[in-house]
């Protein structure tokens, strides 16, 4: 959970890592401060809103965690997307 009064985060970092031959990895990591807008203990799930109109709902595996949060809480969320590519001659 984001500390009360802390500045919202909205950052993205990118990296491309070449490998020997025709291969490499491209990755992007994004961190945002999102606001919890709904908690559904029956599903269980949590819904968030964030910067630039970002909206997301996800299921929660550990129902007990839901009791630690309330609607209006701000949380920092980080996710990473990566692609690994390798090209070889046809055999």
Short mmCIF file of C-alpha atoms in Angstrom, two decimals:
data_model
loop_
_atom_site.label_atom_id
_atom_site.label_comp_id
_atom_site.label_asym_id
_atom_site.label_seq_id
_atom_site.Cartn_x
_atom_site.Cartn_y
_atom_site.Cartn_z
CA UNK A 1 0.00 0.00 0.00
CA UNK A 2 1.25 3.49 -0.79
CA UNK A 3 2.19 5.60 2.22
CA UNK A 4 -0.41 8.29 3.04
CA UNK A 5 0.55 11.60 1.43
CA UNK A 6 3.13 10.05 -0.88
CA UNK A 7 3.35 11.35 -4.44
CA UNK A 8 1.64 9.16 -7.07
CA UNK A 9 3.93 7.06 -9.23
CA UNK A 10 3.57 6.76 -13.01
CA UNK A 11 6.82 5.52 -14.53
CA UNK A 12 7.93 3.22 -17.32
CA UNK A 13 11.33 1.74 -18.06
CA UNK A 14 12.39 -0.18 -21.14
CA UNK A 15 15.37 -2.37 -21.96
CA UNK A 16 16.62 -4.26 -24.99
CA UNK A 17 19.30 -6.87 -24.44
CA UNK A 18 20.93 -8.36 -27.54
CA UNK A 19 22.23 -11.91 -27.38
CA UNK A 20 24.79 -13.69 -29.57
CA UNK A 21 23.56 -14.39 -33.09
CA UNK A 22 20.06 -13.35 -34.04
CA UNK A 23 18.52 -13.23 -30.58
CA UNK A 24 17.60 -10.81 -27.87
CA UNK A 25 15.17 -9.74 -25.19
CA UNK A 26 12.96 -6.67 -25.04
CA UNK A 27 11.29 -5.75 -21.76
CA UNK A 28 9.12 -2.99 -20.37
CA UNK A 29 8.33 -2.41 -16.71
CA UNK A 30 5.66 -0.01 -15.53
CA UNK A 31 4.83 1.19 -12.01
CA UNK A 32 1.75 3.23 -11.14
CA UNK A 33 -0.14 4.35 -8.08
CA UNK A 34 -3.71 3.05 -8.37
CA UNK A 35 -6.79 3.60 -6.23
CA UNK A 36 -8.93 0.68 -5.05
CA UNK A 37 -12.47 1.44 -6.27
CA UNK A 38 -14.21 -1.88 -5.45
CA UNK A 39 -13.63 -5.01 -3.39
CA UNK A 40 -15.79 -8.09 -3.96
CA UNK A 41 -15.17 -10.67 -1.23
CA UNK A 42 -17.55 -13.18 -2.87
CA UNK A 43 -15.53 -13.59 -6.09
CA UNK A 44 -12.97 -12.54 -4.52
CA UNK A 45 -11.69 -9.61 -6.59
CA UNK A 46 -10.36 -6.05 -6.44
CA UNK A 47 -10.91 -3.22 -8.95
CA UNK A 48 -8.49 -0.34 -9.47
CA UNK A 49 -8.28 2.96 -11.36
CA UNK A 50 -5.07 4.73 -12.19
CA UNK A 51 -3.48 7.40 -14.37
CA UNK A 52 -4.51 8.03 -17.99
CA UNK A 53 -7.90 6.30 -17.59
CA UNK A 54 -6.35 2.97 -16.57
CA UNK A 55 -8.90 0.51 -15.07
CA UNK A 56 -8.26 -3.06 -13.99
CA UNK A 57 -10.06 -5.79 -12.06
CA UNK A 58 -8.31 -8.93 -10.85
CA UNK A 59 -9.21 -12.00 -8.84
CA UNK A 60 -7.51 -12.44 -5.49
CA UNK A 61 -6.24 -15.91 -4.57
CA UNK A 62 -5.88 -15.28 -0.82
CA UNK A 63 -9.26 -14.01 0.43
CA UNK A 64 -7.72 -13.08 3.80
CA UNK A 65 -5.71 -10.31 2.09
CA UNK A 66 -8.89 -8.42 1.26
CA UNK A 67 -9.41 -7.53 4.93
CA UNK A 68 -6.19 -5.49 4.87
CA UNK A 69 -7.53 -3.03 2.26
CA UNK A 70 -10.52 -0.74 1.83
CA UNK A 71 -12.03 1.20 -1.05
CA UNK A 72 -10.08 4.43 -1.50
CA UNK A 73 -6.70 2.95 -0.50
CA UNK A 74 -3.85 3.75 -2.85
CA UNK A 75 -1.47 0.98 -3.90
CA UNK A 76 1.66 0.91 -6.04
CA UNK A 77 1.44 -1.71 -8.79
CA UNK A 78 4.39 -2.89 -10.89
CA UNK A 79 4.19 -5.23 -13.87
CA UNK A 80 6.72 -6.42 -16.42
CA UNK A 81 6.23 -7.48 -20.03
CA UNK A 82 9.06 -9.23 -21.85
CA UNK A 83 9.67 -10.91 -25.18
CA UNK A 84 12.54 -13.24 -25.99
CA UNK A 85 13.34 -13.84 -29.66
CA UNK A 86 15.76 -16.29 -31.20
CA UNK A 87 16.11 -16.91 -34.95
CA UNK A 88 17.79 -20.03 -36.34
CA UNK A 89 18.40 -21.29 -39.85
CA UNK A 90 15.81 -23.77 -41.17
CA UNK A 91 17.00 -27.36 -41.10
#
